[in-house]
Amino acid sequence: MNVRPYNCPKDLEMVLPKSQDDWSKEDIVQLLEYMEKSIPSNERHTFKMTQSMVDWEKVAFKDFSGEKCKLKWLEISYNLRKFCTLKEIIQEAKENVNNPSKSRNHKKHPDLPKRPLTAYLCFFKEIRPQYIQKHPKMSNQELTKVLSEEYKKLPEQLKLKYSGGTADTVQGGP
């Protein structure tokens, strides 16, 4: 089994020379620090825009050319969130290098909208309090099982109530 560094995409892996694997943790941290220093303090552009403006020759250090630094950055940034500024992403990359176990848990942006509840969960949320009052000694596991069976027995017309749809839209009405 071929293991790619940082879950690098296969097409990027083909571009990366084998010497890219010679990067130590300290080298990666140093790369990120040089990148951070090269970003203007008032930088407010998106990740992609700022990344395209980086002067990689100014980031180069030791035996690592600007091109090698850019390729290593592309490898590192592949799994990072990209809907914020480059400065924030570099900070996240530093945290990932220093705490590799935490890098698996990608942080979601707090402003991202949440998915709507499924029809079953809407039903469950509405009916559960009534069942708890009727059957106070029932465990959560038993209660969930009973409510699941109740939901399965519901006619499609009633299920539509919980999915937000109407009978007209399902049957091709206006």
PDB file of C-alpha atoms in Angstrom:
ATOM      1  CA  MET A   1       0.000   0.000   0.000  1.00  0.00           C
ATOM      2  CA  ASN A   2       1.417   3.380  -1.034  1.00  0.00           C
ATOM      3  CA  VAL A   3       1.031   5.970   1.734  1.00  0.00           C
ATOM      4  CA  ARG A   4       1.061   9.593   0.587  1.00  0.00           C
ATOM      5  CA  PRO A   5       2.373  12.286   2.949  1.00  0.00           C
ATOM      6  CA  TYR A   6      -0.388  14.488   4.460  1.00  0.00           C
ATOM      7  CA  ASN A   7      -2.962  12.667   2.315  1.00  0.00           C
ATOM      8  CA  CYS A   8      -1.579  14.476  -0.705  1.00  0.00           C
ATOM      9  CA  PRO A   9      -3.695  14.045  -3.853  1.00  0.00           C
ATOM     10  CA  LYS A  10      -2.284  11.611  -6.394  1.00  0.00           C
ATOM     11  CA  ASP A  11      -1.861  14.220  -9.143  1.00  0.00           C
ATOM     12  CA  LEU A  12       0.085  16.501  -6.775  1.00  0.00           C
ATOM     13  CA  GLU A  13       2.143  13.532  -5.608  1.00  0.00           C
ATOM     14  CA  MET A  14       3.335  13.010  -9.183  1.00  0.00           C
ATOM     15  CA  VAL A  15       4.585  16.610  -9.301  1.00  0.00           C
ATOM     16  CA  LEU A  16       6.405  16.413  -5.969  1.00  0.00           C
ATOM     17  CA  PRO A  17      10.003  15.298  -6.251  1.00  0.00           C
ATOM     18  CA  LYS A  18      11.134  12.571  -3.860  1.00  0.00           C
ATOM     19  CA  SER A  19      13.286  15.153  -2.024  1.00  0.00           C
ATOM     20  CA  GLN A  20      10.036  16.699  -0.724  1.00  0.00           C
ATOM     21  CA  ASP A  21       9.879  13.804   1.737  1.00  0.00           C
ATOM     22  CA  ASP A  22      13.122  15.069   3.333  1.00  0.00           C
ATOM     23  CA  TRP A  23      11.348  17.847   5.206  1.00  0.00           C
ATOM     24  CA  SER A  24      11.693  17.615   8.984  1.00  0.00           C
ATOM     25  CA  LYS A  25       9.099  18.940  11.381  1.00  0.00           C
ATOM     26  CA  GLU A  26      11.430  21.869  12.146  1.00  0.00           C
ATOM     27  CA  ASP A  27      11.790  22.638   8.420  1.00  0.00           C
ATOM     28  CA  ILE A  28       8.015  22.705   8.003  1.00  0.00           C
ATOM     29  CA  VAL A  29       7.614  25.009  11.006  1.00  0.00           C
ATOM     30  CA  GLN A  30      10.313  27.274   9.571  1.00  0.00           C
ATOM     31  CA  LEU A  31       8.559  27.289   6.175  1.00  0.00           C
ATOM     32  CA  LEU A  32       5.297  28.322   7.832  1.00  0.00           C
ATOM     33  CA  GLU A  33       7.052  31.065   9.816  1.00  0.00           C
ATOM     34  CA  TYR A  34       8.712  32.483   6.677  1.00  0.00           C
ATOM     35  CA  MET A  35       5.374  32.383   4.891  1.00  0.00           C
ATOM     36  CA  GLU A  36       3.698  34.162   7.774  1.00  0.00           C
ATOM     37  CA  LYS A  37       6.367  36.883   7.734  1.00  0.00           C
ATOM     38  CA  SER A  38       5.906  37.383   3.990  1.00  0.00           C
ATOM     39  CA  ILE A  39       2.194  38.203   4.348  1.00  0.00           C
ATOM     40  CA  PRO A  40       1.372  41.901   4.915  1.00  0.00           C
ATOM     41  CA  SER A  41      -0.079  42.576   8.370  1.00  0.00           C
ATOM     42  CA  ASN A  42      -3.192  44.203   6.861  1.00  0.00           C
ATOM     43  CA  GLU A  43      -3.884  41.209   4.580  1.00  0.00           C
ATOM     44  CA  ARG A  44      -7.633  40.667   4.184  1.00  0.00           C
ATOM     45  CA  HIS A  45      -7.774  38.746   0.901  1.00  0.00           C
ATOM     46  CA  THR A  46      -9.032  35.226   0.534  1.00  0.00           C
ATOM     47  CA  PHE A  47      -6.710  32.265   0.859  1.00  0.00           C
ATOM     48  CA  LYS A  48      -6.384  31.662  -2.900  1.00  0.00           C
ATOM     49  CA  MET A  49      -5.755  35.334  -3.727  1.00  0.00           C
ATOM     50  CA  THR A  50      -3.055  35.744  -1.072  1.00  0.00           C
ATOM     51  CA  GLN A  51      -1.455  32.407  -1.918  1.00  0.00           C
ATOM     52  CA  SER A  52      -1.113  33.492  -5.546  1.00  0.00           C
ATOM     53  CA  MET A  53       0.678  36.691  -4.444  1.00  0.00           C
ATOM     54  CA  VAL A  54       3.309  34.948  -2.271  1.00  0.00           C
ATOM     55  CA  ASP A  55       6.882  35.609  -3.441  1.00  0.00           C
ATOM     56  CA  TRP A  56       8.223  32.085  -2.956  1.00  0.00           C
ATOM     57  CA  GLU A  57      11.840  33.146  -3.470  1.00  0.00           C
ATOM     58  CA  LYS A  58      11.560  35.283  -0.307  1.00  0.00           C
ATOM     59  CA  VAL A  59      10.158  32.262   1.549  1.00  0.00           C
ATOM     60  CA  ALA A  60      13.022  29.976   0.392  1.00  0.00           C
ATOM     61  CA  PHE A  61      15.531  28.936   3.080  1.00  0.00           C
ATOM     62  CA  LYS A  62      18.380  26.431   3.628  1.00  0.00           C
ATOM     63  CA  ASP A  63      18.584  24.135   0.602  1.00  0.00           C
ATOM     64  CA  PHE A  64      14.876  24.569  -0.154  1.00  0.00           C
ATOM     65  CA  SER A  65      14.208  26.662  -3.263  1.00  0.00           C
ATOM     66  CA  GLY A  66      11.116  28.805  -3.664  1.00  0.00           C
ATOM     67  CA  GLU A  67       9.642  26.133  -5.919  1.00  0.00           C
ATOM     68  CA  LYS A  68      10.260  23.387  -3.321  1.00  0.00           C
ATOM     69  CA  CYS A  69       8.689  25.578  -0.631  1.00  0.00           C
ATOM     70  CA  LYS A  70       5.649  26.209  -2.827  1.00  0.00           C
ATOM     71  CA  LEU A  71       5.226  22.475  -3.534  1.00  0.00           C
ATOM     72  CA  LYS A  72       5.555  21.631   0.158  1.00  0.00           C
ATOM     73  CA  TRP A  73       2.957  24.297   0.984  1.00  0.00           C
ATOM     74  CA  LEU A  74       0.545  22.836  -1.590  1.00  0.00           C
ATOM     75  CA  GLU A  75       1.016  19.419   0.016  1.00  0.00           C
ATOM     76  CA  ILE A  76       0.426  20.794   3.538  1.00  0.00           C
ATOM     77  CA  SER A  77      -2.525  23.009   2.618  1.00  0.00           C
ATOM     78  CA  TYR A  78      -4.390  20.316   0.664  1.00  0.00           C
ATOM     79  CA  ASN A  79      -6.476  19.219   3.703  1.00  0.00           C
ATOM     80  CA  LEU A  80      -6.814  22.605   5.384  1.00  0.00           C
ATOM     81  CA  ARG A  81      -9.958  24.705   5.292  1.00  0.00           C
ATOM     82  CA  LYS A  82      -9.692  27.378   2.631  1.00  0.00           C
ATOM     83  CA  PHE A  83     -12.516  29.790   3.354  1.00  0.00           C
ATOM     84  CA  CYS A  84     -10.501  32.182   5.475  1.00  0.00           C
ATOM     85  CA  THR A  85      -7.340  34.254   5.128  1.00  0.00           C
ATOM     86  CA  LEU A  86      -3.959  32.744   4.353  1.00  0.00           C
ATOM     87  CA  LYS A  87      -2.648  33.988   7.707  1.00  0.00           C
ATOM     88  CA  GLU A  88      -5.338  31.980   9.534  1.00  0.00           C
ATOM     89  CA  ILE A  89      -4.564  28.907   7.438  1.00  0.00           C
ATOM     90  CA  ILE A  90      -0.840  29.158   8.162  1.00  0.00           C
ATOM     91  CA  GLN A  91      -1.685  29.356  11.870  1.00  0.00           C
ATOM     92  CA  GLU A  92      -3.844  26.231  11.539  1.00  0.00           C
ATOM     93  CA  ALA A  93      -1.037  24.461   9.653  1.00  0.00           C
ATOM     94  CA  LYS A  94       1.387  25.299  12.496  1.00  0.00           C
ATOM     95  CA  GLU A  95      -1.040  23.797  15.001  1.00  0.00           C
ATOM     96  CA  ASN A  96      -1.356  20.676  12.829  1.00  0.00           C
ATOM     97  CA  VAL A  97       2.433  20.272  12.630  1.00  0.00           C
ATOM     98  CA  ASN A  98       2.849  20.682  16.388  1.00  0.00           C
ATOM     99  CA  ASN A  99      -0.145  18.483  17.301  1.00  0.00           C
ATOM    100  CA  PRO A 100      -0.600  15.918  14.494  1.00  0.00           C
ATOM    101  CA  SER A 101      -3.322  14.016  16.341  1.00  0.00           C
ATOM    102  CA  LYS A 102      -5.537  17.105  16.439  1.00  0.00           C
ATOM    103  CA  SER A 103      -5.098  17.818  12.726  1.00  0.00           C
ATOM    104  CA  ARG A 104      -7.539  15.039  11.876  1.00  0.00           C
ATOM    105  CA  ASN A 105     -10.393  16.994  13.460  1.00  0.00           C
ATOM    106  CA  HIS A 106     -10.943  19.821  11.011  1.00  0.00           C
ATOM    107  CA  LYS A 107     -12.539  22.805  12.677  1.00  0.00           C
ATOM    108  CA  LYS A 108     -15.727  23.981  11.034  1.00  0.00           C
ATOM    109  CA  HIS A 109     -16.211  27.672  10.623  1.00  0.00           C
ATOM    110  CA  PRO A 110     -18.714  28.869  13.266  1.00  0.00           C
ATOM    111  CA  ASP A 111     -20.716  30.850  10.679  1.00  0.00           C
ATOM    112  CA  LEU A 112     -21.357  27.885   8.392  1.00  0.00           C
ATOM    113  CA  PRO A 113     -25.079  27.108   8.226  1.00  0.00           C
ATOM    114  CA  LYS A 114     -26.174  23.794   9.658  1.00  0.00           C
ATOM    115  CA  ARG A 115     -28.010  21.233   7.597  1.00  0.00           C
ATOM    116  CA  PRO A 116     -31.778  21.081   8.135  1.00  0.00           C
ATOM    117  CA  LEU A 117     -33.125  18.246  10.250  1.00  0.00           C
ATOM    118  CA  THR A 118     -34.357  15.152   8.445  1.00  0.00           C
ATOM    119  CA  ALA A 119     -38.075  14.372   8.433  1.00  0.00           C
ATOM    120  CA  TYR A 120     -37.473  11.615  10.985  1.00  0.00           C
ATOM    121  CA  LEU A 121     -35.631  13.952  13.361  1.00  0.00           C
ATOM    122  CA  CYS A 122     -38.376  16.589  13.064  1.00  0.00           C
ATOM    123  CA  PHE A 123     -40.936  13.892  13.920  1.00  0.00           C
ATOM    124  CA  PHE A 124     -38.746  12.611  16.757  1.00  0.00           C
ATOM    125  CA  LYS A 125     -38.274  16.110  18.232  1.00  0.00           C
ATOM    126  CA  GLU A 126     -41.998  16.807  18.150  1.00  0.00           C
ATOM    127  CA  ILE A 127     -43.286  13.449  19.451  1.00  0.00           C
ATOM    128  CA  ARG A 128     -40.582  12.520  21.983  1.00  0.00           C
ATOM    129  CA  PRO A 129     -41.793  14.824  24.836  1.00  0.00           C
ATOM    130  CA  GLN A 130     -45.290  13.306  24.590  1.00  0.00           C
ATOM    131  CA  TYR A 131     -43.899   9.758  24.803  1.00  0.00           C
ATOM    132  CA  ILE A 132     -41.666  10.650  27.732  1.00  0.00           C
ATOM    133  CA  GLN A 133     -44.717  11.833  29.674  1.00  0.00           C
ATOM    134  CA  LYS A 134     -46.761   8.755  28.766  1.00  0.00           C
ATOM    135  CA  HIS A 135     -43.889   6.327  29.499  1.00  0.00           C
ATOM    136  CA  PRO A 136     -41.565   7.936  32.071  1.00  0.00           C
ATOM    137  CA  LYS A 137     -39.789   4.656  32.948  1.00  0.00           C
ATOM    138  CA  MET A 138     -38.819   3.908  29.336  1.00  0.00           C
ATOM    139  CA  SER A 139     -35.071   4.215  28.599  1.00  0.00           C
ATOM    140  CA  ASN A 140     -33.828   6.481  25.803  1.00  0.00           C
ATOM    141  CA  GLN A 141     -32.841   3.451  23.761  1.00  0.00           C
ATOM    142  CA  GLU A 142     -36.296   1.875  24.084  1.00  0.00           C
ATOM    143  CA  LEU A 143     -37.972   5.215  23.401  1.00  0.00           C
ATOM    144  CA  THR A 144     -35.935   5.722  20.235  1.00  0.00           C
ATOM    145  CA  LYS A 145     -36.804   2.231  19.055  1.00  0.00           C
ATOM    146  CA  VAL A 146     -40.546   2.799  19.636  1.00  0.00           C
ATOM    147  CA  LEU A 147     -40.507   6.203  17.916  1.00  0.00           C
ATOM    148  CA  SER A 148     -38.604   4.752  14.971  1.00  0.00           C
ATOM    149  CA  GLU A 149     -41.279   2.093  14.539  1.00  0.00           C
ATOM    150  CA  GLU A 150     -44.011   4.748  14.852  1.00  0.00           C
ATOM    151  CA  TYR A 151     -42.355   6.838  12.148  1.00  0.00           C
ATOM    152  CA  LYS A 152     -42.097   3.825   9.822  1.00  0.00           C
ATOM    153  CA  LYS A 153     -45.859   3.237  10.237  1.00  0.00           C
ATOM    154  CA  LEU A 154     -46.751   6.835   9.304  1.00  0.00           C
ATOM    155  CA  PRO A 155     -48.458   7.266   5.946  1.00  0.00           C
ATOM    156  CA  GLU A 156     -46.445   9.209   3.348  1.00  0.00           C
ATOM    157  CA  GLN A 157     -48.832  12.180   3.594  1.00  0.00           C
ATOM    158  CA  LEU A 158     -47.977  12.648   7.290  1.00  0.00           C
ATOM    159  CA  LYS A 159     -44.259  12.149   6.678  1.00  0.00           C
ATOM    160  CA  LEU A 160     -44.431  15.069   4.242  1.00  0.00           C
ATOM    161  CA  LYS A 161     -45.485  17.310   7.116  1.00  0.00           C
ATOM    162  CA  TYR A 162     -42.129  16.651   8.780  1.00  0.00           C
ATOM    163  CA  SER A 163     -40.019  16.942   5.629  1.00  0.00           C
ATOM    164  CA  GLY A 164     -41.335  20.419   4.853  1.00  0.00           C
ATOM    165  CA  GLY A 165     -42.931  19.283   1.587  1.00  0.00           C
ATOM    166  CA  THR A 166     -46.594  19.231   0.667  1.00  0.00           C
ATOM    167  CA  ALA A 167     -48.754  16.609  -0.986  1.00  0.00           C
ATOM    168  CA  ASP A 168     -49.178  18.902  -4.027  1.00  0.00           C
ATOM    169  CA  THR A 169     -45.450  19.093  -4.710  1.00  0.00           C
ATOM    170  CA  VAL A 170     -44.988  15.337  -4.413  1.00  0.00           C
ATOM    171  CA  GLN A 171     -47.974  14.404  -6.608  1.00  0.00           C
ATOM    172  CA  GLY A 172     -47.058  16.969  -9.267  1.00  0.00           C
ATOM    173  CA  GLY A 173     -49.620  19.605  -8.285  1.00  0.00           C
ATOM    174  CA  PRO A 174     -49.172  23.402  -8.593  1.00  0.00           C
TER     175      PRO A 174
END
